[in-house]
Tab-separated table of C-alpha atoms (C1' of nucleotides) in Angstrom:
chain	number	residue	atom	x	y	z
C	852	UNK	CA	18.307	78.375	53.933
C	853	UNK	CA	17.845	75.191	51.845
C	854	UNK	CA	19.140	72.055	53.516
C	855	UNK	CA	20.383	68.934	51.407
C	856	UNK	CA	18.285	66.370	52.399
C	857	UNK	CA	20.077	63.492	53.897
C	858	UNK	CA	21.011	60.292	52.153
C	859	UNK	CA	19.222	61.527	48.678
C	860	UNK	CA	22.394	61.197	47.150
C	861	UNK	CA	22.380	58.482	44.693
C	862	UNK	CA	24.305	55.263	46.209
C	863	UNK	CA	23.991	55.788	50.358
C	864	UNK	CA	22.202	53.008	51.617
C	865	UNK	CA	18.779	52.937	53.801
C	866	UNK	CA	17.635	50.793	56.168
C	867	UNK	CA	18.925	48.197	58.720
C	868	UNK	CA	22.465	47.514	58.979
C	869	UNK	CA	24.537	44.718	57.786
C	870	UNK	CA	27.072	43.096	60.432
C	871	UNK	CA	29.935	44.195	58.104
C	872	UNK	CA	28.517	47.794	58.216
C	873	UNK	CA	28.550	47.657	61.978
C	874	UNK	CA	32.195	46.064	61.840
C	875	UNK	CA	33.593	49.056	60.033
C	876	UNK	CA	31.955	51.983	61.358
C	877	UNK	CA	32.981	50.310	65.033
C	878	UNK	CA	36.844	49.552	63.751
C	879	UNK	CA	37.240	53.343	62.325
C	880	UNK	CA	35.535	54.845	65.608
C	881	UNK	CA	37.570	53.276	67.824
C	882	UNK	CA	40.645	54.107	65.751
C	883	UNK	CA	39.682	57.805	65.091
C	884	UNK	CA	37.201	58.978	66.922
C	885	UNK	CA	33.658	60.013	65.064
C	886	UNK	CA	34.783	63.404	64.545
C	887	UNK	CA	33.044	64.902	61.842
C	888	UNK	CA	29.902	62.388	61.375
C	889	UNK	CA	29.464	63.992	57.914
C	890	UNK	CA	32.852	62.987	57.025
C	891	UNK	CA	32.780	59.904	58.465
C	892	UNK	CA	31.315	57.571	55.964
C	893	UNK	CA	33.419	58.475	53.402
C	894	UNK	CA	37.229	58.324	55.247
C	895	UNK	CA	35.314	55.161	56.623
C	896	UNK	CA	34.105	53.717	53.425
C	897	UNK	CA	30.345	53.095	54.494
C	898	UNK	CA	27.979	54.206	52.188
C	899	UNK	CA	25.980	55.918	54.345
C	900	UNK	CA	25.243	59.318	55.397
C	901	UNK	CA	26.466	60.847	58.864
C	902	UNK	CA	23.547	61.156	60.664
C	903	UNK	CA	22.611	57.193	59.826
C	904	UNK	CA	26.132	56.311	61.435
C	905	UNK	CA	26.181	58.668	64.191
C	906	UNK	CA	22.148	57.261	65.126
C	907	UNK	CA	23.784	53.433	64.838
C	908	UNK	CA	26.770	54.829	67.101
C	909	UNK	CA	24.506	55.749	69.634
C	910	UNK	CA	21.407	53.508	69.734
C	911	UNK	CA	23.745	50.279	69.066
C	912	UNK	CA	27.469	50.057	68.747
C	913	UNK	CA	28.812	51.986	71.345
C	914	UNK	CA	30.737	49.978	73.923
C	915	UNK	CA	28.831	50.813	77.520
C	916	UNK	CA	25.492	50.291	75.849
C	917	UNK	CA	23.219	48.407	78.236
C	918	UNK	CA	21.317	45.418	76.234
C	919	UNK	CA	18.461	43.780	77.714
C	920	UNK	CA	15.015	44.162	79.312
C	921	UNK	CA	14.550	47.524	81.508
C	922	UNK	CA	14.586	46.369	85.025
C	923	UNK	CA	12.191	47.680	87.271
C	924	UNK	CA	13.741	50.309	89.252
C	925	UNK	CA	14.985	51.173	85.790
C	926	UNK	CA	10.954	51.631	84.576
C	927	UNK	CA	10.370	53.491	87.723
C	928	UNK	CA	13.069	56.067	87.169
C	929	UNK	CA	11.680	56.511	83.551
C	930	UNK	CA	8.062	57.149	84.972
C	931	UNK	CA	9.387	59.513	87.807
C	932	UNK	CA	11.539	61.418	85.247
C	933	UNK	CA	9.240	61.789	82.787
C	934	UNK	CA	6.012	62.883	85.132
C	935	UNK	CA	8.892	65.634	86.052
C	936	UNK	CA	10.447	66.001	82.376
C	937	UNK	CA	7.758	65.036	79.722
C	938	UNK	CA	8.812	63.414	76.630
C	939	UNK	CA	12.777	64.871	77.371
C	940	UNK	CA	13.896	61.297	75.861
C	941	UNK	CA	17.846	62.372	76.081
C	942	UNK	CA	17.204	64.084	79.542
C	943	UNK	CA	15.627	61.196	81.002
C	944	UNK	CA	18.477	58.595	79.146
C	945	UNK	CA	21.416	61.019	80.998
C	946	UNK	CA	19.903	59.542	84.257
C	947	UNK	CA	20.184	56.043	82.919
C	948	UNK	CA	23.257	54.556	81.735
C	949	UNK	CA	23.400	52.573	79.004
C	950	UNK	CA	20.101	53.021	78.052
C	951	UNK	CA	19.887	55.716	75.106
C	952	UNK	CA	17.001	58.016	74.307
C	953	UNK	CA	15.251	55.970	71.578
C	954	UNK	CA	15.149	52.714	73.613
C	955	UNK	CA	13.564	54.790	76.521
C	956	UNK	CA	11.707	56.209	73.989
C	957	UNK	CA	9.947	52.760	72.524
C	958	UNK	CA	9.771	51.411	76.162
C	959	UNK	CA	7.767	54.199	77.177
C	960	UNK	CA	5.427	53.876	73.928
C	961	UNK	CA	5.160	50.219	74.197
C	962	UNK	CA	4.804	49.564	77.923
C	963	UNK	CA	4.948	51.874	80.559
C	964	UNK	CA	2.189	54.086	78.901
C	965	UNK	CA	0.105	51.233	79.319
C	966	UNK	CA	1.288	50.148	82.591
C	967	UNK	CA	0.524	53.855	83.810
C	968	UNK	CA	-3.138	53.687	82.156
C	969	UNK	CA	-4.041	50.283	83.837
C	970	UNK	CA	-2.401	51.169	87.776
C	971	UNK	CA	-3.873	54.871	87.256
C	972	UNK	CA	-6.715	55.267	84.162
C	973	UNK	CA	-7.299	58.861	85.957
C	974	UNK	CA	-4.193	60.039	85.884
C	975	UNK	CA	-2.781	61.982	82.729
C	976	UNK	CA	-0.337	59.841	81.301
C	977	UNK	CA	0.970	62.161	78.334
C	978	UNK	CA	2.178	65.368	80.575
C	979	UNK	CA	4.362	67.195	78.803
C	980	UNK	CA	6.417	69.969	80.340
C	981	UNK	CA	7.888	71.529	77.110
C	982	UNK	CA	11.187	73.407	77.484
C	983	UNK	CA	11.296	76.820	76.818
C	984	UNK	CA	12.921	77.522	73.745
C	985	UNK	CA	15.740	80.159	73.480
C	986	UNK	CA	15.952	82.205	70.379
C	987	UNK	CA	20.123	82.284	70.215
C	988	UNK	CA	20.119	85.768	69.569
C	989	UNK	CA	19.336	86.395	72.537
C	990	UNK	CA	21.780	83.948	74.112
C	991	UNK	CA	23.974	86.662	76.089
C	992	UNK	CA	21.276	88.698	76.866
C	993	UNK	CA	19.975	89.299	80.810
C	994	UNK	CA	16.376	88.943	79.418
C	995	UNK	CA	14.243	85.456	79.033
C	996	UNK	CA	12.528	85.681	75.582
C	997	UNK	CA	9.779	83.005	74.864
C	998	UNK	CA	9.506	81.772	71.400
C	999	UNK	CA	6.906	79.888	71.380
C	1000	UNK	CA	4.253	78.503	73.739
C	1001	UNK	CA	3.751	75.652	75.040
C	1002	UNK	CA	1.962	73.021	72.440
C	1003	UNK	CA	0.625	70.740	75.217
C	1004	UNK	CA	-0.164	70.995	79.146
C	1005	UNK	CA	-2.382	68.711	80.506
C	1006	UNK	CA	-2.381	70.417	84.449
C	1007	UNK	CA	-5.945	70.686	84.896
C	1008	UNK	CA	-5.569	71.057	88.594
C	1009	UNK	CA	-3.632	74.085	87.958
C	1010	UNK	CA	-6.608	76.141	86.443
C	1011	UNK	CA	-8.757	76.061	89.448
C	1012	UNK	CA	-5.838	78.079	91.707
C	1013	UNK	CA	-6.978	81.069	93.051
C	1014	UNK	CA	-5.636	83.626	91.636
C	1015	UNK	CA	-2.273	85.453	93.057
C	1016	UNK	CA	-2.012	89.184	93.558
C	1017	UNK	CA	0.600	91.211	91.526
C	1018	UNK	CA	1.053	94.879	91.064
C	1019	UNK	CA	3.102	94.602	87.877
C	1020	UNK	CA	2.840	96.272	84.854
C	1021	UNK	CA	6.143	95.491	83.613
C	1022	UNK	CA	7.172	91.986	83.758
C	1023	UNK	CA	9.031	91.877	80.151
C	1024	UNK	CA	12.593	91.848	81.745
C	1025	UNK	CA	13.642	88.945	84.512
C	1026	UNK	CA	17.137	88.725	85.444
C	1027	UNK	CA	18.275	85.559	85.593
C	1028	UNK	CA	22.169	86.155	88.273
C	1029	UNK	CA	25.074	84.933	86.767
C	1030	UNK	CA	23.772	82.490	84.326
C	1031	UNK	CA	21.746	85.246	82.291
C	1032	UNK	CA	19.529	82.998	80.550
C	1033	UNK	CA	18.051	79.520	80.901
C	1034	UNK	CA	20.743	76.593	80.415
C	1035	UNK	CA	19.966	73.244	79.305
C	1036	UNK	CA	22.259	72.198	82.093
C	1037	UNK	CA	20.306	74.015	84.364
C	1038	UNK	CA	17.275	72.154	83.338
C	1039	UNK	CA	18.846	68.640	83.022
C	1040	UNK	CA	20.555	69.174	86.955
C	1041	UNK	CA	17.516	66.656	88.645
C	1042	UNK	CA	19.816	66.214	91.115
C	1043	UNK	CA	18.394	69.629	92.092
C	1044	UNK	CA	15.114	69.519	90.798
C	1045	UNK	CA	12.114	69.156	92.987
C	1046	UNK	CA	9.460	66.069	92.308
C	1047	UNK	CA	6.896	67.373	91.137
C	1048	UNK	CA	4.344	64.589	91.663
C	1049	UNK	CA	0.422	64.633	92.088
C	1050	UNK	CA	0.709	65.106	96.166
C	1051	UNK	CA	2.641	68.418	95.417
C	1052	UNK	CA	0.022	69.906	93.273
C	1053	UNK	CA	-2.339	69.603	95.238
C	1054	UNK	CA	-0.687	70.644	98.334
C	1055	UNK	CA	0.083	73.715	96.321
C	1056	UNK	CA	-3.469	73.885	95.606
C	1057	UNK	CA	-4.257	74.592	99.329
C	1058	UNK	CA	-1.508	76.560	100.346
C	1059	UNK	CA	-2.808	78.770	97.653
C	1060	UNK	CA	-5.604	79.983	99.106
C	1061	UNK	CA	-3.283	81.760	101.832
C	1062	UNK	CA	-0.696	83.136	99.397
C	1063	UNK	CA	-0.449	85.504	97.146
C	1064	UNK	CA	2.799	86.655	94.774
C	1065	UNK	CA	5.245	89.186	96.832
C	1066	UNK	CA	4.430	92.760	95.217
C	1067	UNK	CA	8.414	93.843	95.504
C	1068	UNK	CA	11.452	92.341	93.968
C	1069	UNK	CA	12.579	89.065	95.469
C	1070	UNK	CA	15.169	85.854	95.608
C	1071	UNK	CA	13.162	83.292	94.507
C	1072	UNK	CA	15.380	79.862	95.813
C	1073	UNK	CA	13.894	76.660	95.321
C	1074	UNK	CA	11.799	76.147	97.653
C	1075	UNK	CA	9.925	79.767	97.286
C	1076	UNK	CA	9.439	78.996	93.598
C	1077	UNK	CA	7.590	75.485	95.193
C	1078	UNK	CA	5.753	77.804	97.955
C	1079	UNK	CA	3.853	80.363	94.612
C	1080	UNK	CA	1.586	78.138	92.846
C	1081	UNK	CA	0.769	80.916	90.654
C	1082	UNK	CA	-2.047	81.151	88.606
C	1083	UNK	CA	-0.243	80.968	85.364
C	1084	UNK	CA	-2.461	82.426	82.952
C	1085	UNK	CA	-3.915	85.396	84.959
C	1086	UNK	CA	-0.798	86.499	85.738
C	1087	UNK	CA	1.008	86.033	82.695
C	1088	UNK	CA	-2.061	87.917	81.347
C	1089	UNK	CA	-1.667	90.749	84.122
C	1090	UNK	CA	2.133	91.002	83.070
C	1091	UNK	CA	1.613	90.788	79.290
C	1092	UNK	CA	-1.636	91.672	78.220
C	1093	UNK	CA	-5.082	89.824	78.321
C	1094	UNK	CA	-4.554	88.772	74.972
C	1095	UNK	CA	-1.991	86.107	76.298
C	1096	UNK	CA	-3.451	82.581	77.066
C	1097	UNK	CA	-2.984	79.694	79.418
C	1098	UNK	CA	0.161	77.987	77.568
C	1099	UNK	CA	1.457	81.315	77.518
C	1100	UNK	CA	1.654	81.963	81.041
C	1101	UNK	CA	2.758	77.970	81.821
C	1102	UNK	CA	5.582	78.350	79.543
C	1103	UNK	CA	6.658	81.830	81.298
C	1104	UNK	CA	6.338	80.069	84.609
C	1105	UNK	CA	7.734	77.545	83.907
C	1106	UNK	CA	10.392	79.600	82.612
C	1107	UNK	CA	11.080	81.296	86.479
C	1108	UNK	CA	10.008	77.612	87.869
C	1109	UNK	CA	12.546	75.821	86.393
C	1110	UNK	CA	15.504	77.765	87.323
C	1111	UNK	CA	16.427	75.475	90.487
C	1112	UNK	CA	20.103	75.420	90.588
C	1113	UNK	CA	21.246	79.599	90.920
C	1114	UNK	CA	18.863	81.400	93.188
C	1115	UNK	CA	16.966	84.432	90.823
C	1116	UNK	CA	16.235	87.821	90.838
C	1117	UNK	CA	12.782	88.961	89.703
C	1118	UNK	CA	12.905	92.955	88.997
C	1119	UNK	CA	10.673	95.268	91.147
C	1120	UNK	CA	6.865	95.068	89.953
B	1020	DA	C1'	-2.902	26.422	58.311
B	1021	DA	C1'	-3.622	30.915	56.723
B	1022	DA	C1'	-4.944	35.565	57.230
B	1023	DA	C1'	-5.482	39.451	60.101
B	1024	DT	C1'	-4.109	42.113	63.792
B	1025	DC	C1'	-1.001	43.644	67.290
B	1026	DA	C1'	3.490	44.730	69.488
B	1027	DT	C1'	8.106	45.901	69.214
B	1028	DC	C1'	12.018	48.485	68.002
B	1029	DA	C1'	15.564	50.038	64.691
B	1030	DA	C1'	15.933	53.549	61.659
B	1031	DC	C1'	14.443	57.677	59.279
B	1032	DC	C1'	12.908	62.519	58.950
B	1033	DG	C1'	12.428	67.311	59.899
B	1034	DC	C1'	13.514	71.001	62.602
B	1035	DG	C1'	15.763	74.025	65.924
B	1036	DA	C1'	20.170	74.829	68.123
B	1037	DT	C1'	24.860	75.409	67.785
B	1038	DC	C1'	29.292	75.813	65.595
B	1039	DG	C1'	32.677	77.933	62.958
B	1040	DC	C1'	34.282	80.365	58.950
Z	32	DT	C1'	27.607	89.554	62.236
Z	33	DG	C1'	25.694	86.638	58.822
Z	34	DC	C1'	25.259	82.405	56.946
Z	35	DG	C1'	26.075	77.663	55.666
Z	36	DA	C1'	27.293	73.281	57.826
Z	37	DT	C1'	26.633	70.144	61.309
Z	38	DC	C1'	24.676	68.198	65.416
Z	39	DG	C1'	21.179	66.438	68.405
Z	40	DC	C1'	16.467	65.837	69.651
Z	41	DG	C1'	11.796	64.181	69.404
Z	42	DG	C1'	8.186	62.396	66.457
Z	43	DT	C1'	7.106	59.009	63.163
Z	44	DT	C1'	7.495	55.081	60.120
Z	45	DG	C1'	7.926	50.521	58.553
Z	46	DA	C1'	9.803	45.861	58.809
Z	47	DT	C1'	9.405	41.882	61.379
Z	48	DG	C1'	7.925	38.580	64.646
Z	49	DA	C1'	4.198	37.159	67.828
Z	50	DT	C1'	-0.457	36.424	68.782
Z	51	DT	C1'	-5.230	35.992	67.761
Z	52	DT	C1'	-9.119	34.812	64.891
DNA sequence: AAAATCATCAACCGCGATCGC
DNA sequence: TGCGATCGCGGTTGATGATTT
């Protein structure tokens, strides 16, 4: 499929926008809606393309927009929610109101990356817990299909688990109850979500040595997901082949890991 | 005072997901 | 069901102001 790039057409204009700009795109939102941001400009009048006025919507104009310097309980939330979230910029801005994903974005870059490095040079400050990705054929379907791995975990206390005991051969299909497949929602309910914070992986570390994976099907609620610290790469390797690596196993884990809000069913193995 | 370097942040870009015909 | 259009996200860029040399 060949995509149009944006704003090559002769006469849309680049760059920062003029208070009159701003005045107009604000005056026809609030009398129409955005509707169609590709239509937009041009019922508008703005020479600009969509996805310019729908970013200046966002990041500026709109009304309950919160200007100002990040408080600190407001820095805190972004550190907590992105040691749990990685770089989820529009996850971690639905926890904050008025503060949209490209300001958290640039605070993050520009000071509490630093501010992590200088309280805690040991700890890793660019964790990043990538979410699965869904291939939308496969959106009504009862089985998880992984895309793609992981590009970056940095859990290096993870690879010195023990390793957990499975008698699978056949872990290719998980049913997932009612919701079939993994939701953003599900993923964006913190409300639900465990912290995951340094203390818990290393508690997990030690209650590791006693457990090992159940070897029949099972509920796995919340807190039994917390109670396997698996091994993620031996036994995403025992399930799928030795061929699979360590990114491959995180992401399938964290596939079953992140399902916190519906309890799950894992098939017999 | 001027040049160089750094920090900040608005805006852009590319891509995958989703919508809707 | 396929495919083009559109949306939304995350990474990156570049303009600008502040600070340092």
């Amino acid at each position: 499929m060949v995509r149009a790039p944006c704003c090559e057409k002769m006469g849309l204009k680049k760059g920062p926008w003029a208070p009159e700009e701003d005045q107009i795109l604000t005056s026809y939102i609030q009398k129409h809606g955005h509707g169609n941001w590709r239509a937009l400009p041009k019922q508008s009048g703005l020479l600009r393309c969509g996805k310019s006025c729908r970013l200046r919507w966002i990041n500026y104009l709109r009304p309950d927009i919160k200007r100002g310097n990040f408080t600190i309980e407001e820095e805190e939330t972004i550190i907590k929610l992105h040691d749990m979230l990685g770089n989820r910029w529009s996850a971690i801005a639905a926890k904050l109101p008025g503060r949209t994903d490209n300001e958290i974005k640039n605070v993050w870059h520009t000071h509490l990356k630093k501010k992590l490095l200088k309280t805690n040079p040991t700890k890793p400050v660019a964790k990043r817990v990538s979410k699965p990705k869904m291939k939308r054929s496969d959106s009504n379907s009862s089985t998880i299909t992984q895309s793609e791995p992981a590009s970056l975990v940095n859990f290096p206390e993870m690879e010195t688990t023990s390793t957990c005991t499975t008698t699978s051969s056949d872990f290719s299909s998980v049913t997932v109850g009612e919701s079939k497949n993994i939701k953003s929602e599900d993923i964006e309910s913190l409300e639900t979500m465990p912290e995951i914070d340094e203390s818990f992986w290393s508690e997990a570390a030690a209650m590791d040595e006693t457990t090992t994976m159940p070897s029949k099907s099972l509920t796995m609620s919340n807190e039994i997901q917390l109670q396997y610290p698996f091994n993620y790469e031996e036994s995403f390797q025992h399930c799928h082949g030795n061929n699979s690596n360590f990114d491959d196993g995180m992401d399938f884990w964290y596939d079953i890991f992140i399902r916190t809000v519906d309890p799950i069913e894992l098939p017999e193995f």
